[in-house]
Coordinates of C-alpha atoms in Angstrom, one line a residue:
M1 CA 37.6 -52.7 76.5
R2 CA 35.8 -53.1 79.9
T3 CA 35.7 -51.5 83.3
R4 CA 34.7 -52.6 86.7
H5 CA 31.0 -52.6 87.6
P6 CA 29.6 -51.4 91.0
F7 CA 27.8 -54.7 91.6
F8 CA 31.0 -56.5 92.6
P9 CA 31.0 -55.5 96.3
L10 CA 27.5 -56.9 96.6
A11 CA 28.5 -60.2 94.9
L12 CA 31.5 -60.5 97.1
L13 CA 29.5 -59.8 100.3
L14 CA 27.0 -62.5 99.3
A15 CA 29.9 -64.9 98.6
L16 CA 31.4 -64.2 102.0
C17 CA 28.1 -64.9 103.7
A18 CA 27.6 -68.3 101.9
T19 CA 26.9 -71.3 104.1
D20 CA 29.5 -73.9 105.1
G21 CA 27.9 -76.5 103.0
A22 CA 28.6 -74.4 99.9
A23 CA 32.3 -74.9 100.5
Q24 CA 32.0 -78.2 98.7
Q25 CA 29.7 -77.0 96.0
P26 CA 30.0 -73.2 95.2
S27 CA 26.9 -71.2 95.8
A28 CA 25.4 -68.9 93.2
A29 CA 26.9 -65.9 94.9
Q30 CA 30.3 -67.4 94.9
M31 CA 30.1 -68.3 91.2
V32 CA 29.0 -64.8 90.3
A33 CA 31.9 -63.4 92.4
E34 CA 34.4 -65.6 90.7
A35 CA 32.9 -64.7 87.3
A36 CA 33.4 -61.0 88.2
R37 CA 37.0 -61.6 89.4
V38 CA 38.2 -63.2 86.1
E39 CA 36.1 -60.9 83.9
H40 CA 39.1 -59.2 82.2
S41 CA 41.6 -62.0 82.4
D42 CA 39.4 -65.0 81.5
P43 CA 36.2 -64.0 79.8
A44 CA 35.5 -67.6 78.6
T45 CA 35.3 -68.7 82.3
T46 CA 33.1 -65.7 83.1
L47 CA 30.8 -66.7 80.3
R48 CA 30.7 -70.3 81.4
L49 CA 30.0 -69.5 85.0
T50 CA 27.3 -67.0 84.3
R51 CA 25.6 -69.4 81.9
Q52 CA 25.7 -72.1 84.5
V53 CA 24.4 -70.0 87.4
L54 CA 21.7 -68.0 85.7
P55 CA 19.0 -70.8 85.6
S56 CA 19.2 -71.0 89.4
L57 CA 18.6 -67.2 89.9
G58 CA 14.9 -67.1 89.1
S59 CA 13.4 -65.9 92.4
P60 CA 12.8 -62.2 93.3
A61 CA 15.1 -62.5 96.2
S62 CA 18.0 -63.1 93.8
D63 CA 17.2 -60.2 91.4
A64 CA 20.3 -58.1 92.3
L65 CA 22.6 -61.1 91.8
R66 CA 20.9 -62.1 88.6
M67 CA 21.3 -58.6 87.2
R68 CA 25.0 -58.7 88.0
A69 CA 25.3 -62.1 86.2
L70 CA 23.4 -60.8 83.2
V71 CA 25.7 -57.8 82.8
L72 CA 28.8 -60.0 83.2
R73 CA 27.4 -62.5 80.6
C74 CA 26.9 -59.8 78.0
W75 CA 30.4 -58.3 78.3
A76 CA 32.0 -61.7 78.5
A77 CA 30.5 -62.5 75.1
A78 CA 32.1 -59.4 73.6
S79 CA 34.4 -61.6 71.4
D80 CA 31.3 -63.3 69.9
A81 CA 29.6 -62.3 66.7
P82 CA 27.8 -58.9 67.1
D83 CA 24.3 -60.5 66.8
S84 CA 25.2 -62.9 69.6
I85 CA 26.2 -60.0 71.8
A86 CA 23.0 -58.1 71.0
A87 CA 20.9 -61.2 71.8
W88 CA 22.6 -61.5 75.3
A89 CA 22.0 -57.7 75.8
E90 CA 18.3 -57.9 74.8
A91 CA 17.7 -60.9 77.1
G92 CA 19.3 -59.1 80.0
L93 CA 17.5 -55.8 79.3
A94 CA 14.1 -57.6 79.5
D95 CA 14.9 -58.7 83.1
A96 CA 16.6 -55.4 84.1
L97 CA 13.5 -53.5 83.0
R98 CA 11.3 -55.9 84.9
T99 CA 13.2 -55.3 88.1
G100 CA 13.9 -51.6 87.6
D101 CA 17.6 -52.0 88.1
G102 CA 18.8 -48.7 86.5
R103 CA 22.5 -49.4 86.6
A104 CA 22.1 -52.8 85.0
I105 CA 19.9 -51.2 82.3
A106 CA 22.5 -48.6 81.6
S107 CA 25.4 -51.1 81.3
L108 CA 23.3 -53.5 79.2
R109 CA 22.4 -50.7 76.8
T110 CA 26.1 -49.8 76.5
C111 CA 26.8 -53.5 75.8
R112 CA 24.1 -53.6 73.1
G113 CA 25.5 -50.4 71.6
Y114 CA 28.9 -52.1 71.4
A115 CA 27.3 -55.0 69.5
H116 CA 25.7 -52.5 67.0
Q117 CA 29.0 -50.8 66.6
E118 CA 30.8 -54.0 65.8
A119 CA 28.1 -54.8 63.2
N120 CA 28.6 -51.3 61.7
R121 CA 25.1 -50.2 62.8
F122 CA 26.5 -46.9 63.9
R123 CA 23.2 -45.0 64.3
E124 CA 21.8 -47.7 66.6
A125 CA 25.1 -47.8 68.6
A126 CA 25.0 -44.1 69.1
A127 CA 21.3 -44.2 70.3
D128 CA 22.2 -46.9 72.9
Y129 CA 25.2 -45.0 74.1
D130 CA 23.2 -41.8 74.4
S131 CA 20.4 -43.6 76.3
A132 CA 22.9 -45.4 78.7
E133 CA 24.8 -42.1 79.4
A134 CA 21.6 -40.2 80.1
L135 CA 20.3 -42.8 82.5
A136 CA 23.7 -43.3 84.3
R137 CA 23.9 -39.5 84.7
R138 CA 20.5 -39.3 86.3
L139 CA 21.4 -42.2 88.7
G140 CA 24.8 -40.7 89.5
A141 CA 26.4 -44.0 88.3
A142 CA 29.9 -42.7 87.5
E143 CA 31.4 -45.9 86.1
E144 CA 28.5 -46.8 83.9
R145 CA 28.4 -43.2 82.6
A146 CA 32.2 -43.2 82.0
E147 CA 31.9 -46.5 80.1
A148 CA 29.2 -45.3 77.8
M149 CA 31.0 -42.0 77.1
M150 CA 34.3 -43.7 76.4
L151 CA 32.7 -46.0 73.8
R152 CA 30.6 -43.1 72.3
G153 CA 33.7 -41.0 72.1
E154 CA 35.6 -43.7 70.2
L155 CA 32.6 -44.1 67.9
R156 CA 32.5 -40.4 67.2
Y157 CA 36.2 -40.3 66.5
Y158 CA 35.8 -43.2 64.1
R159 CA 33.0 -41.3 62.3
G160 CA 35.1 -38.1 62.1
E161 CA 33.0 -36.2 64.8
F162 CA 36.1 -34.8 66.5
T163 CA 34.5 -32.2 68.7
G164 CA 32.0 -34.6 70.2
A165 CA 34.7 -37.3 70.5
I166 CA 37.0 -35.1 72.5
S167 CA 34.2 -33.9 74.8
D168 CA 33.1 -37.5 75.5
L169 CA 36.6 -38.8 76.1
G170 CA 37.5 -35.9 78.3
T171 CA 34.5 -36.4 80.5
A172 CA 35.1 -40.2 80.6
H173 CA 38.7 -39.5 81.8
R174 CA 37.4 -37.2 84.6
L175 CA 34.9 -39.8 85.8
F176 CA 37.4 -42.7 85.8
T177 CA 39.8 -40.4 87.7
A178 CA 37.0 -39.8 90.3
V179 CA 36.5 -43.5 90.8
D180 CA 40.3 -44.1 90.9
D181 CA 40.4 -46.5 87.9
A182 CA 44.0 -46.0 86.8
A183 CA 43.9 -48.5 83.9
Q184 CA 40.9 -46.9 82.3
Q185 CA 42.3 -43.4 82.9
R186 CA 45.4 -44.5 80.8
Y187 CA 43.2 -46.1 78.1
V188 CA 41.1 -43.0 77.7
L189 CA 44.1 -40.6 77.8
N190 CA 45.8 -42.6 75.1
A191 CA 42.6 -42.5 73.0
I192 CA 42.5 -38.7 73.4
A193 CA 46.2 -38.5 72.3
N194 CA 45.4 -40.7 69.3
L195 CA 42.6 -38.2 68.3
Y196 CA 44.9 -35.2 68.6
A197 CA 47.7 -37.1 66.6
D198 CA 45.3 -37.8 63.8
S199 CA 46.4 -35.9 60.7
R200 CA 42.8 -34.5 60.2
V201 CA 43.1 -32.9 63.7
A202 CA 46.8 -32.3 63.7
Q203 CA 47.0 -31.0 67.3
Y204 CA 50.4 -32.6 67.6
D205 CA 51.6 -30.6 70.6
R206 CA 48.7 -31.7 72.7
A207 CA 49.0 -35.3 71.5
L208 CA 52.7 -35.3 72.6
E209 CA 51.6 -33.9 76.0
Y210 CA 49.1 -36.7 76.6
Y211 CA 51.3 -39.4 75.3
G212 CA 53.9 -38.1 77.7
Q213 CA 51.4 -38.4 80.6
V214 CA 50.6 -42.0 79.6
L215 CA 54.4 -42.7 79.4
A216 CA 54.9 -41.3 82.9
S217 CA 52.1 -43.5 84.3
H218 CA 53.7 -46.6 82.8
E219 CA 57.1 -45.6 84.0
S220 CA 55.8 -45.2 87.6
S221 CA 54.4 -48.7 87.5
G222 CA 57.4 -50.2 85.6
N223 CA 55.3 -51.4 82.7
L224 CA 57.9 -51.9 80.0
R225 CA 55.3 -52.9 77.4
G226 CA 53.3 -49.7 78.0
M227 CA 56.4 -47.6 78.0
A228 CA 57.5 -49.1 74.6
T229 CA 54.1 -48.5 73.1
S230 CA 54.2 -44.9 74.4
Y231 CA 57.6 -44.3 72.8
Y232 CA 56.3 -45.7 69.5
N233 CA 53.3 -43.3 69.6
L234 CA 55.5 -40.3 70.5
G235 CA 57.8 -41.2 67.6
S236 CA 54.9 -41.6 65.2
T237 CA 53.6 -38.1 66.2
L238 CA 57.0 -36.5 65.9
Q239 CA 57.4 -38.1 62.5
R240 CA 54.1 -36.5 61.3
M241 CA 55.4 -33.2 62.6
G242 CA 58.5 -33.5 60.5
K243 CA 60.7 -33.8 63.5
L244 CA 62.5 -36.8 62.2
E245 CA 65.6 -36.8 64.5
E246 CA 63.4 -36.7 67.6
A247 CA 61.1 -39.4 66.2
L248 CA 64.1 -41.6 65.5
A249 CA 65.3 -41.2 69.1
H250 CA 61.9 -42.2 70.5
F251 CA 61.6 -45.2 68.1
R252 CA 65.0 -46.4 69.3
R253 CA 64.0 -46.1 72.9
G254 CA 61.0 -48.2 72.2
L255 CA 63.1 -50.7 70.3
A256 CA 65.5 -51.0 73.3
M257 CA 62.6 -51.8 75.6
D258 CA 61.0 -54.3 73.3
R259 CA 64.4 -56.1 73.0
R260 CA 64.6 -56.2 76.8
R261 CA 61.1 -57.7 76.8
N262 CA 62.2 -60.3 74.2
D263 CA 59.3 -59.4 72.0
P264 CA 60.4 -60.1 68.4
G265 CA 57.1 -59.0 66.9
E266 CA 57.3 -55.5 68.5
V267 CA 61.0 -55.3 67.7
A268 CA 60.2 -55.8 64.0
T269 CA 57.5 -53.1 64.1
D270 CA 60.0 -50.7 65.7
Q271 CA 62.6 -51.6 63.1
R272 CA 60.3 -50.8 60.2
A273 CA 59.5 -47.4 61.7
I274 CA 63.2 -46.7 62.3
G275 CA 64.0 -47.7 58.7
E276 CA 61.3 -45.4 57.3
V277 CA 62.6 -42.4 59.3
L278 CA 66.2 -43.1 58.3
Y279 CA 65.4 -43.1 54.6
K280 CA 63.4 -39.9 55.0
L281 CA 66.5 -38.4 56.7
G282 CA 68.5 -39.3 53.6
R283 CA 70.3 -42.3 55.3
P284 CA 69.0 -45.3 53.3
A285 CA 72.3 -47.2 53.7
E286 CA 71.8 -47.1 57.5
A287 CA 68.2 -48.1 57.1
L288 CA 68.7 -51.2 54.9
P289 CA 70.3 -53.7 57.5
I290 CA 67.6 -52.8 60.0
L291 CA 64.8 -53.5 57.5
D292 CA 66.6 -56.7 56.5
E293 CA 66.4 -57.9 60.1
A294 CA 62.7 -57.0 60.4
L295 CA 61.9 -58.8 57.1
A296 CA 63.7 -61.9 58.3
Y297 CA 61.6 -62.0 61.4
Y298 CA 58.3 -61.6 59.6
Q299 CA 59.2 -64.3 57.1
R300 CA 60.2 -66.7 59.9
A301 CA 56.9 -65.9 61.6
G302 CA 54.9 -66.4 58.5
D303 CA 53.4 -62.9 58.9
E304 CA 52.4 -62.1 55.3
E305 CA 51.0 -58.7 56.2
G306 CA 54.1 -57.6 58.2
T307 CA 56.3 -59.0 55.4
A308 CA 54.5 -56.9 52.9
H309 CA 54.8 -53.7 55.0
V310 CA 58.5 -54.1 55.4
R311 CA 59.0 -55.0 51.7
L312 CA 57.3 -51.7 50.8
T313 CA 59.6 -49.7 53.1
R314 CA 62.6 -51.7 52.0
G315 CA 61.7 -51.1 48.3
V316 CA 61.7 -47.4 48.9
T317 CA 65.1 -47.7 50.6
L318 CA 66.6 -49.7 47.8
R319 CA 65.3 -47.3 45.2
L320 CA 67.0 -44.4 47.1
L321 CA 70.2 -46.4 47.1
G322 CA 70.1 -46.7 43.3
R323 CA 69.3 -50.4 43.4
A324 CA 66.1 -50.2 41.3
D325 CA 65.9 -53.9 40.2
E326 CA 66.0 -55.1 43.9
A327 CA 63.5 -52.4 44.8
L328 CA 61.1 -53.6 42.2
A329 CA 61.3 -57.2 43.5
D330 CA 60.3 -56.0 47.0
L331 CA 57.6 -53.8 45.7
E332 CA 56.2 -56.5 43.5
A333 CA 56.0 -58.9 46.4
A334 CA 54.2 -56.2 48.5
R335 CA 51.9 -55.6 45.5
Q336 CA 50.9 -59.2 45.3
R337 CA 50.0 -59.4 49.0
Y338 CA 48.0 -56.2 49.0
A339 CA 46.2 -57.3 45.8
S340 CA 45.3 -60.7 47.4
T341 CA 43.7 -58.9 50.4
D342 CA 42.2 -56.1 48.3
N343 CA 44.1 -53.6 50.4
R344 CA 43.6 -50.7 48.0
R345 CA 45.1 -48.0 50.2
F346 CA 48.5 -49.7 50.4
L347 CA 48.2 -50.7 46.7
E348 CA 48.0 -47.1 45.8
K349 CA 51.3 -46.4 47.7
V350 CA 53.0 -49.4 46.1
H351 CA 52.0 -48.3 42.6
E352 CA 53.4 -44.9 43.3
E353 CA 56.8 -46.3 44.5
R354 CA 56.9 -48.8 41.5
A355 CA 56.4 -45.9 39.1
M356 CA 59.5 -44.2 40.5
A357 CA 61.5 -47.4 40.6
F358 CA 60.7 -48.3 37.0
A359 CA 61.6 -44.7 36.0
A360 CA 64.9 -45.1 37.9
A361 CA 65.5 -48.4 36.0
G362 CA 64.8 -46.7 32.7
D363 CA 61.6 -48.7 32.0
W364 CA 59.4 -45.8 31.1
R365 CA 56.6 -47.9 29.8
Q366 CA 56.2 -49.8 33.0
A367 CA 56.6 -46.6 35.0
Y368 CA 53.7 -45.1 33.0
Q369 CA 51.6 -48.1 33.7
A370 CA 52.3 -48.1 37.4
R371 CA 51.5 -44.4 37.6
T372 CA 48.3 -44.9 35.7
E373 CA 47.2 -47.7 38.2
Q374 CA 48.2 -45.5 41.1
L375 CA 46.2 -42.5 39.9
A376 CA 43.1 -44.7 39.2
L377 CA 43.2 -46.0 42.8
Q378 CA 43.8 -42.6 44.2
R379 CA 40.8 -41.3 42.4
E380 CA 38.7 -44.2 43.6
L381 CA 39.8 -43.7 47.2
S382 CA 39.3 -39.9 47.3
E383 CA 36.2 -39.5 45.2
R384 CA 33.7 -39.3 48.0
G385 CA 35.7 -36.9 50.1
R386 CA 36.5 -34.8 47.0
Q387 CA 32.9 -34.6 46.1
E388 CA 31.9 -33.4 49.6
Q389 CA 34.7 -30.8 49.7
T390 CA 34.0 -29.7 46.2
S391 CA 30.4 -29.1 47.0
R392 CA 31.3 -26.9 50.0
L393 CA 33.9 -25.1 47.9
R394 CA 31.4 -24.4 45.1
V395 CA 29.0 -22.9 47.6
Q396 CA 31.7 -20.8 49.1
F397 CA 32.9 -19.6 45.7
D398 CA 29.4 -18.7 44.5
A399 CA 28.8 -16.7 47.6
E400 CA 32.0 -14.8 47.3
K401 CA 31.5 -14.2 43.6
K402 CA 28.0 -12.9 44.2
E403 CA 29.2 -10.6 47.0
Q404 CA 31.8 -9.2 44.6
E405 CA 29.3 -8.6 41.9
N406 CA 27.0 -6.8 44.3
R407 CA 29.8 -4.5 45.4
A408 CA 30.7 -3.8 41.8
L409 CA 27.1 -2.9 40.9
Q410 CA 26.9 -0.5 43.9
R411 CA 30.2 1.2 42.9
E412 CA 28.9 1.6 39.3
N413 CA 25.7 3.3 40.6
D414 CA 27.7 5.6 42.8
L415 CA 30.5 6.4 40.4
R416 CA 29.0 6.3 36.9
G417 CA 31.8 8.4 35.6
Q418 CA 34.4 5.8 36.6
A419 CA 32.7 2.8 35.1
L420 CA 35.7 1.5 33.2
A421 CA 37.9 1.8 36.3
A422 CA 35.3 0.1 38.4
G423 CA 35.0 -2.7 35.9
A424 CA 38.7 -3.2 36.0
R425 CA 38.6 -3.4 39.8
V426 CA 35.8 -6.0 39.6
R427 CA 37.8 -8.1 37.3
R428 CA 40.8 -7.9 39.5
L429 CA 38.7 -8.9 42.5
Q430 CA 37.2 -11.8 40.6
A431 CA 40.7 -12.9 39.6
A432 CA 41.7 -12.7 43.3
V433 CA 38.8 -15.0 44.1
L434 CA 39.9 -17.5 41.5
V435 CA 43.4 -17.4 42.8
L436 CA 42.1 -17.9 46.3
T437 CA 40.0 -20.8 45.1
A438 CA 43.0 -22.4 43.4
I439 CA 44.9 -22.1 46.7
V440 CA 42.0 -23.7 48.6
I441 CA 41.9 -26.6 46.0
V442 CA 45.6 -27.2 46.4
A443 CA 45.3 -27.2 50.2
L444 CA 42.3 -29.5 49.8
A445 CA 44.4 -31.9 47.7
L446 CA 47.1 -31.9 50.4
L447 CA 44.5 -32.6 53.1
I448 CA 43.1 -35.5 51.2
T449 CA 46.5 -37.0 50.7
R450 CA 47.1 -36.8 54.5
Q451 CA 43.7 -38.3 55.2
L452 CA 44.5 -41.2 52.9
K453 CA 47.7 -41.9 54.6
A454 CA 46.0 -41.9 58.0
S455 CA 43.2 -44.1 56.8
R456 CA 45.8 -46.7 55.5
R457 CA 47.3 -46.8 59.0
L458 CA 43.9 -47.0 60.7
R459 CA 42.8 -50.0 58.6
I460 CA 45.9 -52.0 59.6
T461 CA 45.4 -51.1 63.3
S462 CA 41.7 -51.9 63.2
L463 CA 42.2 -55.4 61.7
T464 CA 45.2 -56.6 63.7
D465 CA 45.5 -57.8 67.3
E466 CA 48.0 -55.6 69.0
L467 CA 49.7 -58.3 71.1
T468 CA 50.0 -61.3 68.7
R469 CA 49.9 -59.4 65.4
L470 CA 47.3 -62.0 64.3
P471 CA 44.0 -61.0 62.6
N472 CA 41.6 -59.7 65.3
R473 CA 38.0 -60.8 65.7
R474 CA 36.7 -58.2 63.2
H475 CA 39.2 -59.3 60.6
L476 CA 38.5 -63.0 61.1
L477 CA 34.7 -62.4 60.7
M478 CA 35.4 -60.7 57.4
V479 CA 37.4 -63.7 56.3
A480 CA 34.6 -66.0 57.5
D481 CA 31.9 -64.1 55.5
E482 CA 34.1 -64.5 52.4
Q483 CA 34.5 -68.3 53.1
V484 CA 30.7 -68.7 53.6
K485 CA 30.0 -67.1 50.2
A486 CA 32.7 -69.1 48.5
A487 CA 31.5 -72.4 50.1
R488 CA 27.9 -71.7 49.1
A489 CA 29.0 -71.1 45.5
R490 CA 31.0 -74.3 45.4
G491 CA 28.6 -76.4 47.3
T492 CA 31.3 -77.4 49.8
G493 CA 32.1 -76.6 53.4
F494 CA 35.2 -75.4 55.4
G495 CA 36.7 -76.3 58.7
V496 CA 36.5 -74.2 61.9
L497 CA 38.6 -74.7 65.0
A498 CA 38.0 -73.0 68.4
L499 CA 41.1 -73.1 70.5
D500 CA 41.8 -72.1 74.1
I501 CA 45.0 -72.1 76.1
D502 CA 44.7 -74.5 79.1
H503 CA 45.1 -73.0 82.6
F504 CA 46.1 -69.6 81.2
K505 CA 44.9 -67.8 84.3
R506 CA 47.3 -70.0 86.4
I507 CA 50.2 -68.9 84.1
N508 CA 49.3 -65.2 84.6
D509 CA 48.9 -65.7 88.4
D510 CA 52.0 -67.8 89.0
L511 CA 54.5 -66.3 86.4
G512 CA 53.2 -62.8 85.8
H513 CA 51.4 -61.1 82.9
D514 CA 54.6 -60.5 81.0
V515 CA 55.1 -64.3 80.7
G516 CA 51.4 -64.6 79.9
D517 CA 51.8 -62.2 77.0
A518 CA 54.9 -64.0 75.8
V519 CA 52.9 -67.3 75.9
L520 CA 50.1 -65.7 73.8
R521 CA 52.6 -64.6 71.2
K522 CA 54.4 -68.0 71.1
V523 CA 51.1 -69.9 70.7
A524 CA 50.2 -67.5 67.9
E525 CA 53.6 -68.4 66.1
V526 CA 53.0 -72.1 66.6
L527 CA 49.5 -71.9 65.3
Q528 CA 50.6 -70.1 62.1
G529 CA 53.4 -72.6 61.6
S530 CA 51.3 -75.7 62.1
L531 CA 48.4 -74.7 59.7
R532 CA 48.4 -74.9 55.9
D533 CA 49.1 -72.0 53.6
G534 CA 45.8 -70.5 52.9
D535 CA 44.4 -71.3 56.4
H536 CA 43.5 -68.4 58.6
V537 CA 43.9 -68.0 62.3
G538 CA 43.2 -65.1 64.6
R539 CA 42.9 -64.1 68.2
T540 CA 39.3 -63.5 69.2
G541 CA 39.9 -62.5 72.8
G542 CA 41.8 -63.4 76.0
E543 CA 43.5 -66.7 75.4
E544 CA 41.0 -67.8 72.7
F545 CA 41.8 -68.3 69.0
V546 CA 39.8 -69.4 66.0
A547 CA 41.1 -71.0 62.8
I548 CA 39.3 -71.2 59.5
L549 CA 40.3 -74.0 57.1
P550 CA 39.1 -73.4 53.6
G551 CA 38.0 -76.6 51.8
A552 CA 38.5 -78.8 54.8
A553 CA 36.0 -81.6 55.4
A554 CA 35.3 -83.1 58.9
G555 CA 38.3 -85.5 58.7
N556 CA 40.6 -82.8 57.6
A557 CA 39.5 -80.5 60.3
A558 CA 40.0 -83.2 62.9
E559 CA 43.5 -83.9 61.6
A560 CA 44.4 -80.2 61.6
A561 CA 43.1 -79.8 65.2
E562 CA 45.2 -82.7 66.4
R563 CA 48.2 -81.3 64.5
V564 CA 47.8 -77.9 66.2
R565 CA 47.3 -79.5 69.6
R566 CA 50.4 -81.6 69.3
A567 CA 52.5 -78.7 67.9
V568 CA 51.6 -76.5 71.0
E569 CA 52.3 -79.4 73.4
Q570 CA 55.8 -79.9 71.9
A571 CA 56.7 -76.3 71.5
P572 CA 59.7 -75.1 73.6
F573 CA 57.9 -72.9 76.1
A574 CA 60.6 -73.6 78.7
E575 CA 62.6 -70.9 77.0
L576 CA 60.1 -68.4 78.4
H577 CA 60.3 -69.9 81.9
P578 CA 62.0 -73.2 83.1
T579 CA 58.8 -74.6 84.7
L580 CA 56.5 -73.6 81.9
S581 CA 54.6 -76.1 79.7
V582 CA 51.6 -75.1 77.6
S583 CA 48.7 -77.0 76.0
V584 CA 45.5 -76.1 74.2
S585 CA 42.1 -77.6 74.0
V586 CA 40.5 -77.6 70.6
G587 CA 36.9 -77.9 69.3
A588 CA 36.5 -78.8 65.6
T589 CA 33.6 -78.7 63.2
V590 CA 32.8 -77.9 59.6
W591 CA 30.5 -75.2 58.2
H592 CA 27.5 -76.6 56.4
P593 CA 25.0 -74.8 54.2
R594 CA 22.3 -75.5 56.7
D595 CA 24.2 -73.4 59.3
G596 CA 23.3 -70.3 57.3
T597 CA 25.7 -67.9 59.1
F598 CA 29.3 -68.4 60.4
A599 CA 28.1 -67.7 63.9
A600 CA 26.2 -71.0 64.1
T601 CA 29.3 -72.9 63.1
W602 CA 31.5 -71.0 65.5
K603 CA 29.0 -71.8 68.3
R604 CA 29.3 -75.5 67.6
A605 CA 33.1 -75.3 67.6
D606 CA 32.9 -73.5 71.0
E607 CA 30.6 -76.3 72.4
Q608 CA 33.2 -78.9 71.3
L609 CA 35.9 -76.8 73.0
Y610 CA 34.0 -76.8 76.2
R611 CA 33.7 -80.6 75.9
A612 CA 37.4 -80.9 75.5
K613 CA 38.1 -78.8 78.6
A614 CA 35.5 -80.7 80.6
A615 CA 37.1 -84.0 79.5
G616 CA 40.5 -83.0 80.9
R617 CA 42.0 -80.4 78.5
N618 CA 44.9 -80.8 76.1
R619 CA 42.6 -82.8 73.8
V620 CA 40.5 -82.4 70.6
E621 CA 36.7 -82.8 70.4
V622 CA 35.1 -83.0 67.0
D623 CA 31.5 -82.2 66.2
A624 CA 29.7 -85.4 64.9
L625 CA 27.9 -84.0 61.8

């Protein structure tokens, strides 16, 4: 998530003032201007251009241009490993502090804070955001301040600090409005709506209001994808409110738009939501064919996570239809997937449904076992929250109990002749406190249940790329860490491929971003279909993808890279547009124990990728280990 920087006019002015001789070989100012122009659409090019130009910007006369390039380089590396981003930020800050460029300092501190946040160093991230916001406020730098507050607001929401989060996001929205950044206004407004729609906040009416404003903005610009997403968010919020018929109507509007956009992945997501609402409305027979269609898509696409989610919903539907044996088959398939990914929150829901399905089938022993497993997971997931809430409840109960005892003693001193009656009143009051405490505990249990459901949804969202439904960079790094540990234990390596869609900016410019999005989704499908079972591929940003190949040696990695390249080259992209052909460049290498971290291996794969692009694209370059 990025916003424009105020340095761009300066870079553009310098570019326009470049000499005629620079027309043949771009000047430093022109290169920085181009890096800024493609910052959002092509971060890999931004990173390449800034790395290329920075060594030539060493004189004091080029300080302003150098600061701009340093800021661009830091944010262009946002898809890198967190430590890599932090290293870019630190290097830039040293120069920014030397030149006294306050805006660059603020932006680089925000970039470093983002790196800390991605590495789960939340305290350090908050400190950087605080420092960047304070500096930008003193300088009157609205965009830098809005950027810092937007990221700090999202961090506070993630940590459950709702009051601070809504304050930050609200201020960021006002600042982006003041600088007329409509895209960032929508982003922040949607983040605010997400916060209000969270079951822990449950300000659903306000969430609906803000989602409605985002929808109106997308409608005014004719953004079908944004409209479909808004209808989905509105439907989800109405579902939490128990307004199932209204939720169903919104989900169906989103489904109609995703069908118009020819986006089968989003269509399947809509269908699963519709199926869930229908069975909750007592219409499981109507839900089943819709869920069957979604399941067929996920199975064709090789999306194991999506398949598991639909099988869970379909299992509930089949159970409600009295088809317990078929329900158990779906629930068992979902259980195996969630167990393999250690997704304990979804496992808890699966075990709950399996217990009811086994009971419906008359297998009480298995029902008991499933319920036991569900309760064990439930206790594990809620233990920390329950301990915190119980501690607060105990303090509250002790204070109320003490207050009642003091009142009873005072009454006994004042009314000695009515001691027995006073004692009875005290006992009644104590009983009332106990009843109140029991009510609070029940309410607490309901709250914890709602929090668990929200956390399950949040985990899926945080680990999945919204456009392609592939694992995102955070998810892929988790997989990489696991593979590094396994490879060290076995004394073996694993393959790593860095892939980039060739001339993707040209596709966006010539054919439009809707076609560009469709290309990204199609490439994701081809990558999944051309890799082995057990291989992992994810989208790391823009048009860049990374694949992890467990157990692959250098030769295997090279073969896999060529297989992927050939599969993309031969894929039927003309169905998206008659003139469209797509290719990828691939860099391949193998993790070796001497690499230490996955980041070093990824960097080598990236270097091979740049070699492939420099050598003409649509080719594979392999690291010679």
